[in-house]
Amino acid sequence: MINMFLKAALILVILTYKVDLHPFTKTGKMLGAEKSWIGEKKAAAPMWKGSAYYPVLPPSLNLPESQRILASDINKDLFRPERNRRPVPDLMKSILLPPTSPPKTSSATSASRPVDMLCHLDRIYVRVLKSLFNNPNAWQYLKVGTCAVNQATDTHYYFLYYLDSCNVKRQENENEVIYSNTLRYEPESTELVARELPFSVSLECHYSKHHRSYQVGFMPQVAAETILWRLETGLSLTPVDVSWKPLASGRSYVIGQPVYFEAKALWIQKGKRLYLNNCYISSSAIDSMPKHTVLNNYGCMIESKKSAQTKFHVSDENNTLRFSVGALVFKDMMSQSAANKVMFIHCEMALGPEKPTPSSKSCWYNVDTKRWSELYGDDSVCACCDTSCPAPEPSVPMTPVTSNPWELDRLDQPGLEAILPEENMDMFELYGFRK
């Protein structure tokens, strides 16, 4: 019996020396780490804290902080406690493991947008491009609801107000709470002509009422989304003087002298240019007879063949198109007793490519060279002006615009003939005057 106990003790001592109870050395390297773990192709790097072993954990799930949902997507019964076990429904899997949405991208550069708006949890932030305005004091006539501009930089006007201010309107449905307001520009002018046209932009902030939260203690964050709205009145056609400034009150034109006009788009996309498709002159602000065509055929100024004063003039800005027309009057107006004759010009405008084409061009007939000339591009695009030019693509919007009225001085004004240049005397013969 004693021999058996001695043999058992000897075996225990031998095993104690063969088995290392602490497989890590002082340097932290695991003895035999160059060998593979059972069932793995390659040894995994172990982690430790002191002498205690910690296995490598799998990466955490990439879940969103929250997810906006509709009222119809609320599934309270799906998460109600039940007895026994059952497979996890597919709908519950889609809720617990939602797909990750790709980040939103914007095609337009924020610095070039005419109006930007950010909706925060308790306030709104509106930014307006200064380049939309000709008036350096435009901020005085720019408001969001009842609130005025409260900050400005070299490039933008800013509004930053609490959400429930500025005479905002609040409404809600089963999915959202909506706050709406209007950005308005209403310039005041005591002059005969308007330098700029008023416009308004609708502003809305939408707040989701229902969220799925994937984080403990989550507070819904309002996404700072940019909302871009088209200006309601973005095109203007203004009679101007020879310096391209709107006519001052009391100013008028005289038969035989050029009448100057400036067509303008308040905002234009990069790579685009403003064009005129057709224009005609009438004595009424509405489409009425008689009318005299000045420009047609998608940018051909046909009146320039009859008057050297009718032509396009260069402008440094793609959103501005300048031209002049030799002043004329309708025959039935010559016998009218009114001291001044009121006239209007009506044009169809379009935003086309920066490089002119036969469908989008600004051509006039140069009486010196006896050929058609294009204002900014190759004269070859004007070759169709004597025939028929192709129409622009259907996707190009065409907007009719009527100018402010302008006045012609009375035709029987004493001494009128003496102030006109000699080369314009043929205009008098055209309308029954004597040289």
Short mmCIF file of C-alpha atoms in Angstrom, two decimals, residues 177-361:
data_model
loop_
_atom_site.label_atom_id
_atom_site.label_comp_id
_atom_site.label_asym_id
_atom_site.label_seq_id
_atom_site.Cartn_x
_atom_site.Cartn_y
_atom_site.Cartn_z
CA VAL A 177 -44.63 69.01 -37.64
CA ILE A 178 -44.16 71.72 -40.29
CA TYR A 179 -43.11 75.34 -39.77
CA SER A 180 -43.52 77.57 -42.84
CA ASN A 181 -42.60 81.14 -43.66
CA THR A 182 -41.77 83.32 -46.68
CA LEU A 183 -38.63 85.15 -47.71
CA ARG A 184 -39.71 88.36 -49.46
CA TYR A 185 -37.87 91.06 -51.35
CA GLU A 186 -40.01 94.16 -51.91
CA PRO A 187 -37.83 97.07 -53.04
CA GLU A 188 -39.22 100.58 -52.87
CA SER A 189 -38.56 103.11 -55.60
CA THR A 190 -39.72 106.64 -56.26
CA GLU A 191 -38.36 106.57 -59.83
CA LEU A 192 -40.33 105.96 -63.01
CA VAL A 193 -38.78 102.55 -63.60
CA ALA A 194 -37.99 99.72 -61.24
CA ARG A 195 -34.33 98.81 -60.89
CA GLU A 196 -35.17 95.34 -59.56
CA LEU A 197 -38.22 93.10 -59.45
CA PRO A 198 -39.69 91.81 -56.17
CA PHE A 199 -39.66 88.10 -55.48
CA SER A 200 -40.70 85.65 -52.79
CA VAL A 201 -39.38 82.24 -51.71
CA SER A 202 -41.36 79.74 -49.62
CA LEU A 203 -39.47 78.31 -46.62
CA GLU A 204 -40.44 75.15 -44.74
CA CYS A 205 -38.94 73.15 -41.87
CA HIS A 206 -40.17 69.54 -41.49
CA TYR A 207 -39.71 67.73 -38.17
CA SER A 208 -40.39 63.98 -37.98
CA LYS A 209 -42.66 62.93 -35.11
CA HIS A 210 -41.52 59.28 -34.94
CA HIS A 211 -38.04 57.77 -34.61
CA ARG A 212 -36.47 54.38 -33.93
CA SER A 213 -33.61 54.82 -31.49
CA TYR A 214 -30.52 52.58 -31.47
CA GLN A 215 -28.75 54.43 -28.64
CA VAL A 216 -29.67 54.64 -24.96
CA GLY A 217 -30.62 58.17 -23.92
CA PHE A 218 -30.97 59.34 -27.53
CA MET A 219 -32.31 62.83 -28.24
CA PRO A 220 -33.52 63.28 -31.85
CA GLN A 221 -31.25 65.55 -33.84
CA VAL A 222 -32.73 67.65 -36.63
CA ALA A 223 -30.84 67.14 -39.87
CA ALA A 224 -29.42 70.40 -41.23
CA GLU A 225 -30.73 69.98 -44.76
CA THR A 226 -30.45 72.65 -47.44
CA ILE A 227 -33.70 73.60 -49.12
CA LEU A 228 -33.48 75.33 -52.49
CA TRP A 229 -36.48 77.00 -54.07
CA ARG A 230 -36.77 78.68 -57.43
CA LEU A 231 -37.32 82.44 -57.39
CA GLU A 232 -40.82 83.34 -58.55
CA THR A 233 -39.78 86.34 -60.65
CA GLY A 234 -36.18 85.79 -61.73
CA LEU A 235 -36.18 87.65 -65.09
CA SER A 236 -36.47 91.35 -65.86
CA LEU A 237 -36.46 93.53 -68.97
CA THR A 238 -35.75 97.19 -68.25
CA PRO A 239 -35.47 100.31 -70.46
CA VAL A 240 -32.19 102.02 -69.57
CA ASP A 241 -30.09 105.01 -70.64
CA VAL A 242 -26.83 104.95 -72.58
CA SER A 243 -24.95 104.18 -69.31
CA TRP A 244 -27.17 101.12 -68.72
CA LYS A 245 -28.89 102.68 -65.74
CA PRO A 246 -32.70 102.59 -65.43
CA LEU A 247 -34.29 105.73 -66.84
CA ALA A 248 -34.81 108.42 -64.23
CA SER A 249 -38.28 109.80 -63.62
CA GLY A 250 -39.38 112.13 -66.42
CA ARG A 251 -36.85 110.87 -68.97
CA SER A 252 -38.07 109.72 -72.40
CA TYR A 253 -36.81 108.82 -75.86
CA VAL A 254 -37.03 110.70 -79.14
CA ILE A 255 -37.74 109.23 -82.56
CA GLY A 256 -34.47 108.51 -84.36
CA GLN A 257 -32.47 107.99 -81.19
CA PRO A 258 -31.61 104.51 -79.88
CA VAL A 259 -33.68 103.01 -77.08
CA TYR A 260 -31.56 100.90 -74.73
CA PHE A 261 -32.69 97.78 -72.86
CA GLU A 262 -31.15 95.44 -70.31
CA ALA A 263 -32.45 91.89 -69.92
CA LYS A 264 -31.38 90.29 -66.66
CA ALA A 265 -31.71 87.02 -64.76
CA LEU A 266 -31.47 87.43 -60.98
CA TRP A 267 -29.63 84.10 -60.76
CA ILE A 268 -28.04 81.86 -63.36
CA GLN A 269 -26.32 78.47 -63.20
CA LYS A 270 -22.62 78.14 -63.88
CA GLY A 271 -21.97 77.45 -67.57
CA LYS A 272 -25.23 79.10 -68.69
CA ARG A 273 -25.98 82.39 -70.46
CA LEU A 274 -29.11 84.50 -70.95
CA TYR A 275 -30.60 84.61 -74.47
CA LEU A 276 -33.61 86.16 -76.22
CA ASN A 277 -35.66 83.91 -78.51
CA ASN A 278 -37.94 86.63 -79.89
CA CYS A 279 -38.95 90.24 -79.16
CA TYR A 280 -41.60 92.63 -80.43
CA ILE A 281 -42.70 96.19 -79.64
CA SER A 282 -46.31 97.22 -78.99
CA SER A 283 -48.24 100.08 -77.41
CA SER A 284 -49.77 97.84 -74.73
CA ALA A 285 -48.50 95.79 -71.78
CA ILE A 286 -50.55 92.84 -73.01
CA ASP A 287 -50.33 90.84 -76.23
CA SER A 288 -52.20 93.12 -78.62
CA MET A 289 -52.05 94.56 -82.12
CA PRO A 290 -50.33 96.30 -83.69
CA LYS A 291 -46.92 94.79 -82.96
CA HIS A 292 -43.52 95.24 -84.60
CA THR A 293 -41.05 92.30 -84.53
CA VAL A 294 -37.52 93.25 -83.51
CA LEU A 295 -35.97 89.81 -82.96
CA ASN A 296 -37.01 86.27 -83.91
CA ASN A 297 -35.64 82.96 -85.21
CA TYR A 298 -34.14 82.14 -81.77
CA GLY A 299 -31.81 85.10 -81.40
CA CYS A 300 -31.70 86.90 -84.79
CA MET A 301 -32.23 90.66 -84.48
CA ILE A 302 -33.92 91.26 -87.84
CA GLU A 303 -34.57 94.95 -87.08
CA SER A 304 -30.80 95.53 -87.32
CA LYS A 305 -31.10 95.19 -91.12
CA LYS A 306 -33.27 98.33 -91.15
CA SER A 307 -31.55 100.40 -88.46
CA ALA A 308 -27.85 100.59 -87.61
CA GLN A 309 -28.84 101.62 -84.06
CA THR A 310 -30.41 98.19 -83.47
CA LYS A 311 -27.77 95.80 -82.15
CA PHE A 312 -26.44 93.89 -79.14
CA HIS A 313 -23.93 95.37 -76.70
CA VAL A 314 -21.28 93.51 -74.69
CA SER A 315 -21.81 92.80 -70.98
CA ASP A 316 -19.33 91.26 -68.52
CA GLU A 317 -22.00 89.10 -66.86
CA ASN A 318 -23.61 85.93 -68.25
CA ASN A 319 -26.93 86.79 -66.57
CA THR A 320 -27.21 90.15 -68.40
CA LEU A 321 -27.98 90.83 -72.07
CA ARG A 322 -27.88 94.41 -73.38
CA PHE A 323 -29.25 95.71 -76.68
CA SER A 324 -30.56 98.82 -78.37
CA VAL A 325 -33.35 99.48 -80.87
CA GLY A 326 -33.84 102.54 -83.04
CA ALA A 327 -36.87 104.37 -81.63
CA LEU A 328 -40.00 104.05 -83.75
CA VAL A 329 -43.69 104.78 -83.52
CA PHE A 330 -46.81 103.18 -85.00
CA LYS A 331 -48.59 105.18 -87.68
CA ASP A 332 -51.90 105.18 -85.83
CA MET A 333 -50.15 106.88 -82.89
CA MET A 334 -48.99 109.86 -84.92
CA SER A 335 -52.44 111.47 -84.83
CA GLN A 336 -52.99 110.89 -81.13
CA SER A 337 -53.36 114.04 -79.05
CA ALA A 338 -51.38 112.71 -76.07
CA ALA A 339 -48.16 114.61 -75.49
CA ASN A 340 -46.15 111.39 -74.94
CA LYS A 341 -46.53 107.98 -76.54
CA VAL A 342 -46.16 104.97 -74.24
CA MET A 343 -44.46 101.85 -75.65
CA PHE A 344 -43.54 98.35 -74.40
CA ILE A 345 -41.19 95.61 -75.55
CA HIS A 346 -42.07 91.93 -75.05
CA CYS A 347 -39.35 89.25 -75.18
CA GLU A 348 -39.16 85.51 -74.69
CA MET A 349 -36.08 84.69 -72.60
CA ALA A 350 -34.18 81.44 -72.09
CA LEU A 351 -31.05 80.23 -70.30
CA GLY A 352 -28.85 78.40 -72.78
CA PRO A 353 -25.26 77.13 -72.97
CA GLU A 354 -22.44 79.59 -72.39
CA LYS A 355 -21.10 78.86 -75.87
CA PRO A 356 -23.68 80.08 -78.44
CA THR A 357 -25.36 77.62 -80.82
CA PRO A 358 -27.77 78.05 -83.77
CA SER A 359 -30.59 77.48 -81.25
CA SER A 360 -29.26 79.85 -78.54
CA LYS A 361 -27.49 82.94 -79.84
#
